[in-house]
Each structure stands twice: as C-alpha cells, then as structure tokens.
Coordinates of C-alpha atoms and ligand atoms in Angstrom, one line a residue:
M1 CA 86.9 111.7 81.0
P2 CA 89.2 108.7 80.6
Q3 CA 91.6 109.0 77.7
K4 CA 93.0 106.4 75.3
L5 CA 96.8 105.9 75.5
L6 CA 99.4 106.4 72.8
K7 CA 98.2 109.9 72.0
F8 CA 101.7 111.3 71.3
V9 CA 101.0 111.1 67.5
S10 CA 97.8 113.2 67.7
V11 CA 98.3 115.4 70.9
D12 CA 101.2 117.8 71.1
K13 CA 103.3 118.2 74.3
S14 CA 101.9 121.0 76.4
M15 CA 103.1 122.3 79.8
P16 CA 100.9 123.8 82.4
Q17 CA 100.4 127.5 81.7
K18 CA 103.6 129.6 82.3
R19 CA 103.0 133.2 83.5
P20 CA 104.3 135.9 81.0
A21 CA 107.9 137.0 81.8
G22 CA 106.8 140.6 82.4
E23 CA 104.4 139.5 85.1
R24 CA 106.9 137.0 86.6
R25 CA 109.6 139.7 87.0
Q26 CA 107.3 141.6 89.5
D27 CA 106.9 138.9 92.2
F28 CA 108.3 135.7 93.7
S29 CA 105.3 133.5 93.0
E30 CA 105.7 130.1 91.2
I31 CA 105.8 130.6 87.4
Y32 CA 103.9 127.5 86.4
G33 CA 100.2 127.0 87.0
E34 CA 98.4 123.7 87.6
F35 CA 97.1 121.4 84.8
A36 CA 93.3 121.4 84.4
R37 CA 92.0 117.8 85.0
R38 CA 91.4 117.2 81.3
N39 CA 94.8 118.5 80.2
A40 CA 96.6 116.3 82.8
A41 CA 94.7 113.2 81.5
E42 CA 95.4 114.1 77.9
Q43 CA 99.1 114.7 78.5
A44 CA 99.4 111.5 80.5
A45 CA 97.7 109.7 77.6
R46 CA 100.6 110.6 75.3
C47 CA 102.6 107.9 77.0
S48 CA 103.3 104.8 74.8
Q49 CA 103.6 102.5 77.8
C50 CA 107.1 101.2 76.8
G51 CA 108.1 97.6 77.7
I52 CA 111.4 99.0 79.0
P53 CA 110.5 102.5 80.2
F54 CA 113.7 104.5 80.0
C55 CA 112.0 107.3 81.9
Q56 CA 111.8 105.1 84.9
V57 CA 115.4 103.8 84.5
H58 CA 116.6 107.4 84.6
C59 CA 114.6 108.5 87.5
P60 CA 116.8 108.2 90.6
L61 CA 113.8 106.9 92.6
Q62 CA 112.8 104.4 89.8
N63 CA 109.3 105.8 90.0
N64 CA 106.7 103.6 88.3
I65 CA 106.0 106.3 85.7
P66 CA 104.1 104.4 83.1
D67 CA 101.7 103.0 85.7
W68 CA 100.8 106.4 87.2
L69 CA 100.5 108.0 83.7
K70 CA 98.1 105.3 82.7
L71 CA 96.0 105.7 85.8
T72 CA 95.9 109.5 85.3
A73 CA 94.8 109.0 81.7
E74 CA 92.0 106.8 83.0
D75 CA 91.0 109.4 85.5
R76 CA 91.9 107.0 88.4
L77 CA 93.8 109.7 90.3
E78 CA 93.7 108.3 93.8
E79 CA 95.3 105.1 92.6
A80 CA 97.8 107.2 90.6
Y81 CA 98.7 109.0 93.8
E82 CA 99.2 105.7 95.7
V83 CA 101.6 104.4 93.0
S84 CA 103.6 107.6 92.8
S85 CA 103.9 108.2 96.5
A86 CA 105.0 104.6 97.1
T87 CA 108.5 105.4 95.8
N88 CA 108.7 109.1 96.5
N89 CA 108.4 110.9 99.8
M90 CA 108.0 114.3 98.1
P91 CA 106.5 113.9 94.7
E92 CA 105.1 117.5 94.9
V93 CA 108.6 118.8 95.2
C94 CA 110.3 116.6 92.5
G95 CA 107.4 117.3 90.1
R96 CA 108.4 121.0 90.4
I97 CA 112.1 121.1 90.7
C98 CA 113.8 118.0 89.3
P99 CA 115.8 118.8 86.2
Q100 CA 113.5 116.6 84.2
D101 CA 115.2 117.4 80.9
R102 CA 118.3 115.5 82.3
L103 CA 116.4 112.7 84.0
C104 CA 113.0 111.1 83.3
E105 CA 111.7 113.4 80.4
G106 CA 115.1 113.7 78.7
N107 CA 115.1 109.9 78.4
C108 CA 111.4 109.4 77.3
V109 CA 111.5 107.5 74.0
I110 CA 109.0 109.7 72.3
E111 CA 111.3 112.7 72.9
K112 CA 112.9 111.6 69.6
G113 CA 110.6 113.3 67.1
F114 CA 107.5 114.0 69.2
E115 CA 108.7 115.7 72.4
S116 CA 108.6 113.9 75.8
V117 CA 105.6 113.2 78.0
T118 CA 105.4 116.0 80.6
I119 CA 106.1 113.6 83.5
G120 CA 107.1 116.1 86.2
S121 CA 104.0 118.3 85.7
V122 CA 101.7 115.2 85.8
E123 CA 103.5 114.0 89.0
R124 CA 102.9 117.4 90.6
Y125 CA 99.3 117.4 89.4
I126 CA 98.6 114.0 90.9
T127 CA 100.0 115.0 94.3
E128 CA 98.3 118.4 94.5
T129 CA 95.0 116.7 93.7
A130 CA 95.7 114.1 96.4
F131 CA 96.4 116.9 99.0
N132 CA 93.2 118.8 97.9
E133 CA 91.1 115.7 98.1
G134 CA 92.4 114.7 101.5
W135 CA 94.0 111.4 100.3
V136 CA 97.4 112.3 101.8
K137 CA 97.5 110.9 105.3
P138 CA 100.1 111.1 108.1
A139 CA 102.1 107.9 108.7
R140 CA 100.3 105.5 111.0
P141 CA 102.7 102.7 112.0
R142 CA 101.0 99.4 112.6
R143 CA 102.9 99.0 115.8
E144 CA 105.4 101.1 117.9
L145 CA 108.8 99.5 118.0
G146 CA 110.3 101.4 120.9
Q147 CA 113.7 102.0 119.4
S148 CA 114.7 105.6 118.7
V149 CA 116.4 107.3 115.8
G150 CA 118.1 110.7 115.8
I151 CA 118.3 112.4 112.4
I152 CA 120.7 115.4 112.0
G153 CA 119.3 117.6 109.2
A154 CA 115.8 118.4 108.1
G155 CA 116.5 118.7 104.4
P156 CA 115.0 116.2 101.9
G157 CA 117.5 113.5 102.7
G158 CA 116.7 113.6 106.5
L159 CA 113.0 114.0 105.9
A160 CA 112.7 111.0 103.5
A161 CA 114.5 108.8 106.0
A162 CA 112.4 110.1 108.9
D163 CA 109.2 109.4 107.0
Q164 CA 110.3 105.8 106.0
L165 CA 111.5 104.9 109.5
R166 CA 108.4 106.4 111.2
R167 CA 106.2 104.3 109.0
K168 CA 108.0 101.2 110.3
G169 CA 107.3 102.3 113.9
Y170 CA 110.5 103.9 115.2
R171 CA 110.5 107.0 117.4
I172 CA 112.1 109.7 115.4
T173 CA 113.7 113.0 116.4
V174 CA 114.9 115.3 113.7
Y175 CA 117.5 118.0 114.8
D176 CA 118.2 121.1 112.6
R177 CA 120.2 124.2 113.2
Y178 CA 117.7 126.3 111.2
D179 CA 114.4 127.5 112.6
R180 CA 112.4 125.9 109.9
V181 CA 112.1 122.4 108.4
G182 CA 113.2 121.8 104.8
G183 CA 117.0 122.7 104.5
L184 CA 117.8 124.1 101.0
L185 CA 114.2 123.6 100.0
V186 CA 113.3 126.5 102.2
Y187 CA 116.4 128.7 102.5
G188 CA 118.3 128.0 99.2
I189 CA 115.6 127.5 96.5
P190 CA 113.5 130.6 95.8
N191 CA 109.7 130.7 95.9
F192 CA 109.4 131.1 92.1
K193 CA 110.5 127.5 91.8
L194 CA 109.0 126.1 95.0
E195 CA 106.7 128.0 97.3
K196 CA 107.4 127.7 101.0
E197 CA 103.9 126.5 101.9
I198 CA 104.6 123.3 100.0
I199 CA 107.3 122.5 102.5
Q200 CA 105.3 123.7 105.5
R201 CA 102.5 121.3 104.4
R202 CA 105.0 118.3 104.5
H203 CA 106.4 119.4 107.8
D204 CA 102.8 119.5 109.3
L205 CA 102.1 116.0 107.9
L206 CA 105.3 114.5 109.3
S207 CA 104.6 116.1 112.7
A208 CA 101.1 114.8 112.6
G209 CA 102.6 111.3 112.0
G210 CA 104.5 111.6 115.3
I211 CA 108.0 112.8 114.2
E212 CA 109.5 115.2 116.7
F213 CA 111.4 118.2 115.3
V214 CA 114.0 120.0 117.5
L215 CA 114.8 123.2 115.6
D216 CA 117.4 125.9 116.3
F217 CA 119.6 123.0 117.5
A218 CA 123.1 122.8 115.9
V219 CA 125.0 119.6 116.5
G220 CA 128.5 120.6 117.4
R221 CA 127.1 123.7 119.2
D222 CA 124.2 122.5 121.3
A223 CA 125.3 118.8 121.6
A224 CA 128.3 116.7 120.5
L225 CA 127.6 113.7 118.3
A226 CA 128.5 111.5 121.2
E227 CA 125.6 112.8 123.2
L228 CA 123.1 112.1 120.5
R229 CA 124.5 108.5 120.1
Q230 CA 123.7 108.1 123.8
R231 CA 120.2 109.2 123.3
H232 CA 119.3 107.1 120.2
D233 CA 119.7 103.6 118.9
A234 CA 120.9 104.9 115.6
I235 CA 121.8 108.2 114.0
L236 CA 121.6 109.6 110.5
I237 CA 123.8 112.5 109.4
A238 CA 122.0 114.4 106.6
T239 CA 123.6 117.8 107.0
G240 CA 124.1 118.8 103.4
V241 CA 127.1 120.9 102.1
Y242 CA 127.3 124.6 102.9
Q243 CA 131.0 125.7 102.6
P244 CA 131.0 128.1 99.6
R245 CA 133.9 127.7 97.1
D246 CA 135.8 130.9 96.6
I247 CA 137.6 132.4 93.7
A248 CA 141.3 133.5 93.8
C249 CA 141.3 136.8 92.0
P250 CA 142.7 140.2 92.9
G251 CA 140.0 142.4 94.5
V252 CA 137.9 139.5 95.8
G253 CA 137.8 141.1 99.2
L254 CA 136.0 144.2 98.0
K255 CA 132.6 145.0 99.5
N256 CA 129.5 143.8 97.7
I257 CA 131.1 140.6 96.5
V258 CA 129.0 138.0 98.2
P259 CA 128.5 134.2 98.4
A260 CA 125.4 132.9 96.6
L261 CA 123.8 131.2 99.6
D262 CA 124.1 134.4 101.8
Y263 CA 122.3 136.3 99.1
L264 CA 119.6 133.6 98.6
I265 CA 119.0 133.0 102.3
A266 CA 118.5 136.7 102.9
S267 CA 116.0 136.9 100.0
N268 CA 114.1 133.8 101.2
R269 CA 114.0 135.0 104.8
K270 CA 112.7 138.4 103.6
G271 CA 110.0 136.6 101.7
L272 CA 109.1 134.6 104.8
G273 CA 108.6 137.9 106.7
D274 CA 111.7 137.5 109.0
A275 CA 113.8 140.5 110.2
V276 CA 116.9 140.5 107.9
P277 CA 119.2 143.4 108.8
E278 CA 121.8 142.4 106.2
F279 CA 119.1 142.8 103.5
D280 CA 117.6 146.0 104.9
S281 CA 121.1 147.6 105.0
G282 CA 121.1 147.1 101.2
D283 CA 124.2 144.8 101.1
L284 CA 122.3 141.8 99.9
D285 CA 119.5 143.6 98.0
A286 CA 120.0 143.9 94.2
S287 CA 117.4 146.7 93.8
G288 CA 118.7 149.3 91.4
K289 CA 122.1 147.6 91.1
R290 CA 124.1 146.2 88.1
V291 CA 124.5 142.6 89.2
V292 CA 127.0 140.0 87.9
V293 CA 126.5 136.4 89.0
I294 CA 129.5 134.1 88.5
G295 CA 128.7 130.4 87.8
G296 CA 126.5 128.1 85.6
G297 CA 124.7 125.8 88.0
D298 CA 121.2 125.8 89.5
T299 CA 122.4 128.1 92.3
A300 CA 123.6 130.7 89.8
M301 CA 120.2 130.5 87.9
D302 CA 118.4 131.1 91.2
C303 CA 120.6 134.1 91.9
V304 CA 120.1 135.8 88.6
R305 CA 116.3 135.3 88.7
T306 CA 116.2 136.6 92.3
A307 CA 118.1 139.7 91.3
V308 CA 115.6 140.4 88.4
R309 CA 112.7 140.2 90.9
Q310 CA 114.5 142.5 93.4
G311 CA 114.5 145.2 90.7
A312 CA 118.2 145.1 89.6
K313 CA 119.2 147.6 86.9
S314 CA 120.9 144.8 84.9
V315 CA 121.7 141.2 85.5
R316 CA 124.5 139.3 83.8
C317 CA 125.6 135.7 84.3
L318 CA 129.3 135.0 83.7
Y319 CA 130.1 131.4 82.9
R320 CA 133.5 129.9 81.8
R321 CA 132.0 127.2 79.6
D322 CA 129.4 127.4 76.9
R323 CA 125.6 126.9 77.1
E324 CA 125.8 123.2 76.1
N325 CA 128.4 122.4 78.9
M326 CA 126.7 124.2 81.8
P327 CA 125.6 122.1 84.8
G328 CA 122.3 124.0 85.3
S329 CA 119.0 123.0 83.8
Q330 CA 118.4 124.3 80.3
R331 CA 114.8 125.0 81.2
E332 CA 116.0 127.4 83.9
V333 CA 118.3 129.1 81.5
R334 CA 115.4 129.7 79.1
N335 CA 113.3 131.0 82.0
A336 CA 116.1 133.4 83.0
E337 CA 116.6 134.7 79.4
E338 CA 112.9 135.3 79.1
E339 CA 113.0 137.3 82.3
G340 CA 115.8 139.6 80.9
V341 CA 119.0 138.0 82.2
E342 CA 122.0 138.3 79.8
F343 CA 124.4 135.3 79.7
V344 CA 128.1 135.9 79.0
W345 CA 129.3 132.5 77.9
L346 CA 132.9 131.4 77.8
A347 CA 134.1 134.1 80.1
A348 CA 135.8 134.0 83.5
P349 CA 136.8 136.7 86.0
E350 CA 140.3 137.9 86.1
A351 CA 140.0 140.6 88.7
F352 CA 137.5 142.6 90.6
V353 CA 137.9 146.4 90.3
G354 CA 136.7 149.2 92.6
R355 CA 137.7 151.2 95.7
G356 CA 136.3 149.8 98.9
K357 CA 133.2 148.6 97.0
V358 CA 133.2 146.6 93.8
R359 CA 132.6 148.6 90.6
G360 CA 133.3 146.1 87.9
V361 CA 134.5 142.6 87.0
R362 CA 137.4 142.3 84.6
A363 CA 137.0 139.0 82.7
H364 CA 138.8 137.2 79.9
R365 CA 137.3 135.1 77.1
M366 CA 137.8 131.4 77.3
H367 CA 137.9 128.6 74.8
L368 CA 137.3 124.9 75.5
G369 CA 140.5 122.9 75.3
T370 CA 141.1 119.1 75.6
A371 CA 138.9 116.9 77.9
D372 CA 140.1 116.4 81.4
A373 CA 139.9 113.2 83.6
S374 CA 136.2 113.7 84.0
G375 CA 135.7 113.9 80.2
R376 CA 134.7 117.6 80.2
Q377 CA 136.7 120.0 78.0
S378 CA 138.7 122.3 80.3
P379 CA 138.3 126.0 79.7
Q380 CA 141.5 128.0 78.8
P381 CA 141.8 131.8 78.8
I382 CA 142.4 133.5 75.5
E383 CA 145.3 135.8 75.7
G384 CA 144.6 139.5 75.2
S385 CA 140.8 139.1 75.4
S386 CA 140.1 141.0 78.6
F387 CA 137.0 143.1 79.0
T388 CA 135.2 144.7 82.0
L389 CA 131.6 144.5 83.1
D390 CA 130.2 147.2 85.3
A391 CA 128.9 145.8 88.6
D392 CA 127.6 147.1 92.0
L393 CA 126.9 143.6 93.3
V394 CA 128.8 140.4 92.5
V395 CA 127.4 137.0 93.5
K396 CA 129.7 134.1 93.6
A397 CA 127.9 130.8 92.8
L398 CA 130.8 128.5 92.4
G399 CA 129.6 125.4 94.3
F400 CA 129.8 124.1 97.8
D401 CA 132.1 121.9 99.8
A402 CA 131.5 120.0 103.1
E403 CA 132.2 121.6 106.4
D404 CA 134.8 119.9 108.7
L405 CA 132.2 117.6 110.4
P406 CA 134.6 115.5 112.5
G407 CA 135.9 118.8 114.0
L408 CA 132.5 120.4 114.3
F409 CA 130.8 117.3 115.8
G410 CA 133.8 116.6 118.2
A411 CA 134.1 113.2 116.5
P412 CA 137.6 112.7 115.0
E413 CA 136.9 109.0 114.4
L414 CA 134.2 110.0 111.8
K415 CA 136.0 109.3 108.5
V416 CA 135.7 111.7 105.6
T417 CA 136.8 111.4 101.9
R418 CA 139.4 113.6 100.4
W419 CA 136.6 116.0 99.4
G420 CA 135.6 116.3 103.1
T421 CA 132.3 114.4 102.5
V422 CA 131.4 111.7 105.0
A423 CA 132.8 108.3 104.1
I424 CA 130.3 105.4 104.3
D425 CA 130.3 101.7 103.5
Q426 CA 128.5 101.7 100.2
R427 CA 126.3 98.7 101.1
S428 CA 125.4 99.4 104.7
M429 CA 125.6 103.2 104.4
M430 CA 127.2 103.2 107.9
T431 CA 130.0 105.6 108.6
A432 CA 133.1 104.7 110.5
L433 CA 131.1 105.0 113.7
D434 CA 128.9 102.1 114.8
G435 CA 125.2 102.9 114.4
V436 CA 125.9 106.3 112.6
F437 CA 124.7 106.4 109.0
A438 CA 124.9 109.3 106.5
A439 CA 122.9 110.3 103.4
G440 CA 122.3 113.1 100.8
D441 CA 124.7 115.9 99.8
I442 CA 127.0 115.3 102.8
V443 CA 127.9 112.0 101.2
R444 CA 127.6 112.8 97.5
G445 CA 128.7 116.4 97.5
A446 CA 126.3 119.0 96.1
S447 CA 123.7 117.1 94.1
L448 CA 119.9 117.0 93.6
V449 CA 116.8 116.8 95.8
V450 CA 115.7 113.6 94.2
W451 CA 119.1 111.9 95.0
A452 CA 118.9 113.1 98.6
I453 CA 115.4 111.5 98.8
R454 CA 116.7 108.3 97.3
D455 CA 119.7 108.2 99.7
G456 CA 117.4 108.9 102.7
R457 CA 115.1 106.0 101.7
D458 CA 118.1 103.6 101.2
A459 CA 119.6 104.7 104.5
A460 CA 116.3 104.1 106.3
E461 CA 116.3 100.5 105.0
Q462 CA 119.8 99.9 106.2
M463 CA 119.1 101.5 109.6
H464 CA 116.0 99.3 110.0
E465 CA 118.2 96.2 109.3
Y466 CA 120.8 97.4 111.8
M467 CA 118.2 98.0 114.6
R468 CA 116.5 94.7 113.9
Q469 CA 119.8 92.9 114.5
K470 CA 120.5 95.1 117.5
A471 CA 117.1 94.2 119.0
A472 CA 117.6 90.5 118.3
V473 CA 121.1 90.5 120.0
A474 CA 119.6 92.3 123.0
A475 CA 116.8 89.7 123.3
V476 CA 119.3 86.8 123.2
S477 CA 121.5 88.5 125.9
A478 CA 118.4 89.0 128.0
D479 CA 117.4 85.4 127.7
A480 CA 121.0 84.3 128.6
A481 CA 121.0 86.5 131.6
E482 CA 117.7 84.9 133.0
Ligands
LIG1 P1 120.1 120.0 102.8 O1 118.9 120.3 102.0 O2 121.2 120.9 102.6 O3 119.7 119.9 104.3 C1 120.6 119.8 105.3 C2 120.0 120.3 106.6 O4 120.9 120.0 107.7 C3 119.8 121.8 106.7 O5 118.5 122.0 107.1 C4 120.8 122.3 107.7 O6 120.3 123.4 108.5 C5 121.0 121.0 108.6 N1 122.2 121.0 109.3 C6 123.5 121.2 108.8 N2 124.4 121.1 109.7 C7 123.8 120.9 110.9 C8 124.2 120.8 112.3 N3 125.5 120.8 112.6 N4 123.2 120.5 113.2 C9 121.9 120.5 112.9 N5 121.5 120.6 111.6 C10 122.4 120.8 110.6 N6 118.2 120.4 93.5 C11 117.2 120.0 92.6 O7 116.9 118.8 92.5 N7 116.6 121.0 91.9 C12 116.8 122.3 92.0 O8 116.2 123.1 91.3 C13 117.8 122.7 92.9 N8 118.1 124.0 93.1 C14 119.0 124.4 94.0 C15 119.2 125.7 94.3 C16 120.2 126.1 95.2 C17 120.4 127.6 95.4 C18 120.9 125.2 95.9 C19 121.9 125.6 96.9 C20 120.7 123.8 95.7 C21 119.7 123.4 94.8 N9 119.5 122.1 94.5 C22 118.5 121.7 93.7 C23 120.2 121.0 95.3 C24 119.4 120.5 96.5 O9 118.8 121.6 97.2 C25 120.2 119.6 97.4 O10 120.8 118.6 96.6 C26 119.4 119.0 98.5 O11 118.7 119.9 99.3 C27 120.3 118.1 99.4 O12 119.5 117.6 100.5 P2 120.1 117.2 101.9 O13 119.0 116.7 102.7 O14 121.3 116.3 101.7 O15 120.7 118.6 102.5
LIG2 FE1 111.1 112.7 87.0 FE2 112.1 113.6 89.3 FE3 109.7 112.6 89.2 FE4 111.7 111.0 88.9 S1 111.2 112.1 90.8 S2 109.8 111.0 87.7 S3 113.2 112.2 87.8 S4 110.4 114.4 88.2
LIG3 FE1 105.8 106.7 78.6 FE2 108.0 108.0 77.7 FE3 108.2 106.5 79.8 FE4 107.9 105.4 77.4 S1 109.7 106.5 78.1 S2 106.8 104.8 79.3 S3 106.6 106.9 76.4 S4 106.9 108.3 79.6

C-alpha cells in the first residue's frame, strides 16, 4: 500500500531481520534477511525529501536517493529500480556492503535525533525485487560500434566500465587471472556479507549482454600489455591491489602466521566447493585454534568473523588505535562482538613467540599521541606495558599495496606514483600510455566497492570520448587517402 512521506516522526528506524548471533556462528549465510514489501515502503516513507539531500552528496555515485525512496514509498518499485540502476551498476552489492554509516546513512539529516533512513537496505530490496520480477535486462546497445576494448580485471571497477561501454555498443573483452568473475567480491569478501550467487547473477547478465570474459588469464604471464594494446582500441587497467603489508617483528617468520587474503581466499574457495589443499592441511583453518587477527579495517573484521564460523576456540582482534579511530565499519564491529569476538584496543604486536609454530603474540599497550600529517593521532607504545596473548593462528590484516605493474606487464613506460599505484591524468583518466586507462583500487589504493564502481563509470566515459576522437581521425585520414 502506498505510504505518506515524512514518517520519521511516527515510524522508528528498523533494519531487515538480523539472524541471532548463535545461529550466525554456525554457517556462512548472509546475516540480514530481506524487507517485506510493506516494511520497505514504510521505511522509505521515513525520508523527509530534503531540498539538499546530504545522503546523495555523500554517496560516491551521487545516487538519486530521495527519488527512489519516494517511489518505493508509493509502491512504484519498477520505476524505483530504473532510477537506482541509472547511476549504479551493482546496487544489490552496494546495498549490502557499502559502509553506509560513513556514507549515505551517516549523512542523512534525520540521523540527528531520529536515526537515519535505512537507505542501503531499501536499495538492496528494490534491486532484489527487480531481479525476481524480471525487470533487470542484459545490455542491448542500439548499434554496434565495431571498436574494441580490453579490460584487465573483473572486479567491480572493471565490471562497471565493461557494462557502461557495452551499453554504448563497444566490443568488450574482460581478462582476469582468477577463474571466476568478481575480484574481491568473490575471493576477498565472505559469504556472510555477500553471497557468491549475487555475483554469479551479474556475471551471467553481463555475458548475456555480449561481454566476453577470458578467465585464468594473467596479463604479464599469458600476454604482455603491449599484445593487448595491439588487439584493442583502448585498454582499462582495473587490477586492484594485492600486495599484503607485513609487520617487522621478531618471530614473524614462524609457521601459522598468515596474510589475511590467503586466509580469506582459502575459506571462500572452500565454500565454493573448490579443492583447497592449504585449507585441508589445517594451515589456513581456524577450527579449534586460538586466533589473533591484527588490524582494524574491513579485512580484519572479515577474518575474525570467518574464524568464528570455522569453529575457532577463541578469536581476538588486536588493533593499535581505539574503537572510534578504527577504519572498519562500526556496524561490522558490532556484528563481530555479537558473534563472540574480543577486541583488544590500543595494543600492537611487539614479537611473536613459539618454536617453529606460533604460540603467542607479545603486545604492548598504546596511547594516542599528537596528530600526524593526515590529522590522525599517532599511536605510541606505553613503556613496560607488555602482555602476551596465546595464539595458534595469527592473521595479519595490515592493508595492501600495489604490485609492480610496470615490471609485471613488461611496460616500464607505465608511470606509477610513489605508493606504486598507477598514475593517471585526473581529467582524462589515461595513464602515461596512449589509450591505456586505469580505475579502482589500482589508482586509489585499497578503497571501497562503491568507489571502484564510480571510477569504472568515469573511466568508461573518458574511454568513449577517446575512441570517438580516434574514429573521427581515422575517418578524416581515410577521406584524405581517397
Ligand atoms: P578488485 O576487486 O581487486 O579486482 C581486481 C581484479 O583484477 C581481480 O579479479 C584480479 O584477479 C584481477 N587481476 C589482478 N591482476 C591481474 C592480472 N595481471 N591479469 C589479469 N587479471 C588481474 N569494500 C566495501 O565497499 N565494503 C566492504 O565490506 C569491503 N570489504 C572488503 C573485505 C576484504 C577482505 C577486502 C580485501 C576488501 C574489502 N573491500 C570492501 C574493498 C573492495 O573489495 C575493493 O575496494 C574493491 O573490490 C576494488 O575493486 P577493483 O575492481 O579496483 O579491484
Ligand atoms: Fe549508500 Fe552505497 Fe547505495 Fe550510495 S551506493 S546510496 S553510499 S549504499
Ligand atoms: Fe531522505 Fe535522509 Fe536523504 Fe534527507 S538526507 S533526502 S531524509 S534519506
């Protein structure tokens, strides 16, 4: 039934049902259910339709949030889907895993006093309804343009660009070194945040629209960048960042101290039914172990919650700053605490102890000192504050850097920044190589899915402009030659 707007004064914020923590600990299924139709309309109707919608300003895609909330409240869901999908290539993903508390919802004006509109959950609801009702259709370009684009990387950045360019009529080939499409959406992020069928459904849709995927194909191993440049009119590099940051502590070489992504990839592959010898050997399985995860970002949160589900004896998260200053989403911290994870704030490892295998983490307490150049207070160790946590498995979730792409791609002319990310012209998004563009984490450093989508869309626009000009020049040259 259509709902009147401005209901925030009479209707409380409510999220879709969250499964009880005891039940969640037993499996890897998503923890939130779907809104019932009436609840979605009622929650959307809490929106006050602001003249200047701060929710939209703080969404990296500048999604037209007030409009699709209004349409949802009026039970006009097909139109709501059209509006929401016009600016977002994966609203079903963003609705699930954007850190909304830092983006759209955290900036909703009714957050002050009444709690924000549940924007992410409504976005997810609209898109799931659209899939169920058959409103989501593969791209059907009005005409084929003939020019071809090669995209390296099938993560959200590459997929958003592929979708946008295919809709314009380009021939698109996406290359990925993994055997599945989705990048970190499949191999990094666990099922309890984003089930893999959601990504498979997008993959199917993009294939049905005519995008070709070449999987198990690593640029640098199976072809040099120069070969792809010969094959295509333009190239997009969207390879993400995968080089794990390490920690310089005595004992770091002990067995059972592992990088976060190795741990998560093994768990995700196991869930997908793949053969995973490094998991079956027990090295990357937390079952029955005392686990310590080091770090305070989204990756650390995914590791602690994965360890809980694998049946760890205990799970602790060691982070050098406090709760207010951690980079991960507060919502995920609450979920982890409910599931039994213990957070040890203001503590950093000093050394790893054990013989052959790790047996413990010696840590010292930290206090937050003066702010550094980035404005964040820098953590300082407190003298004489050492303590030891027992551990049979330590997971290092300290962030990621870019690989050496110029070396890997056999393209020394590809310019990189001092952080190793690919350098682009900010306006054209082109790299130092003509016709080669870049987007997503490989340009920004480790970031968010929604930013990768935004970059992919922006790069698609710039590549379109580049190819239009290239075609125009070719036409003039052909005329002159006649
Ligand atoms: P990626 O998703 O990394 O995709 C890059 C693709 O390029 C991969 O498929 C890779 O196989 C391929 N590739 C790399 N090199 C080559 C090569 N040489 N040849 C061929 N293919 C290649 N963000 C959120 O918004 N919310 C979250 O909750 C969240 N949780 C996260 C949890 C974890 C554990 C991690 C690691 C990240 C998380 N993020 C989250 C961040 C988010 O996943 C990334 O910002 C996003 O996936 C970046 O997209 P991308 O397309 O730039 O790169
Ligand atoms: Fe919010 Fe992310 Fe959706 Fe934007 S894309 S409206 S930030 S959930
Ligand atoms: Fe609606 Fe909140 Fe956005 Fe205002 S800020 S338009 S109330 S969702």
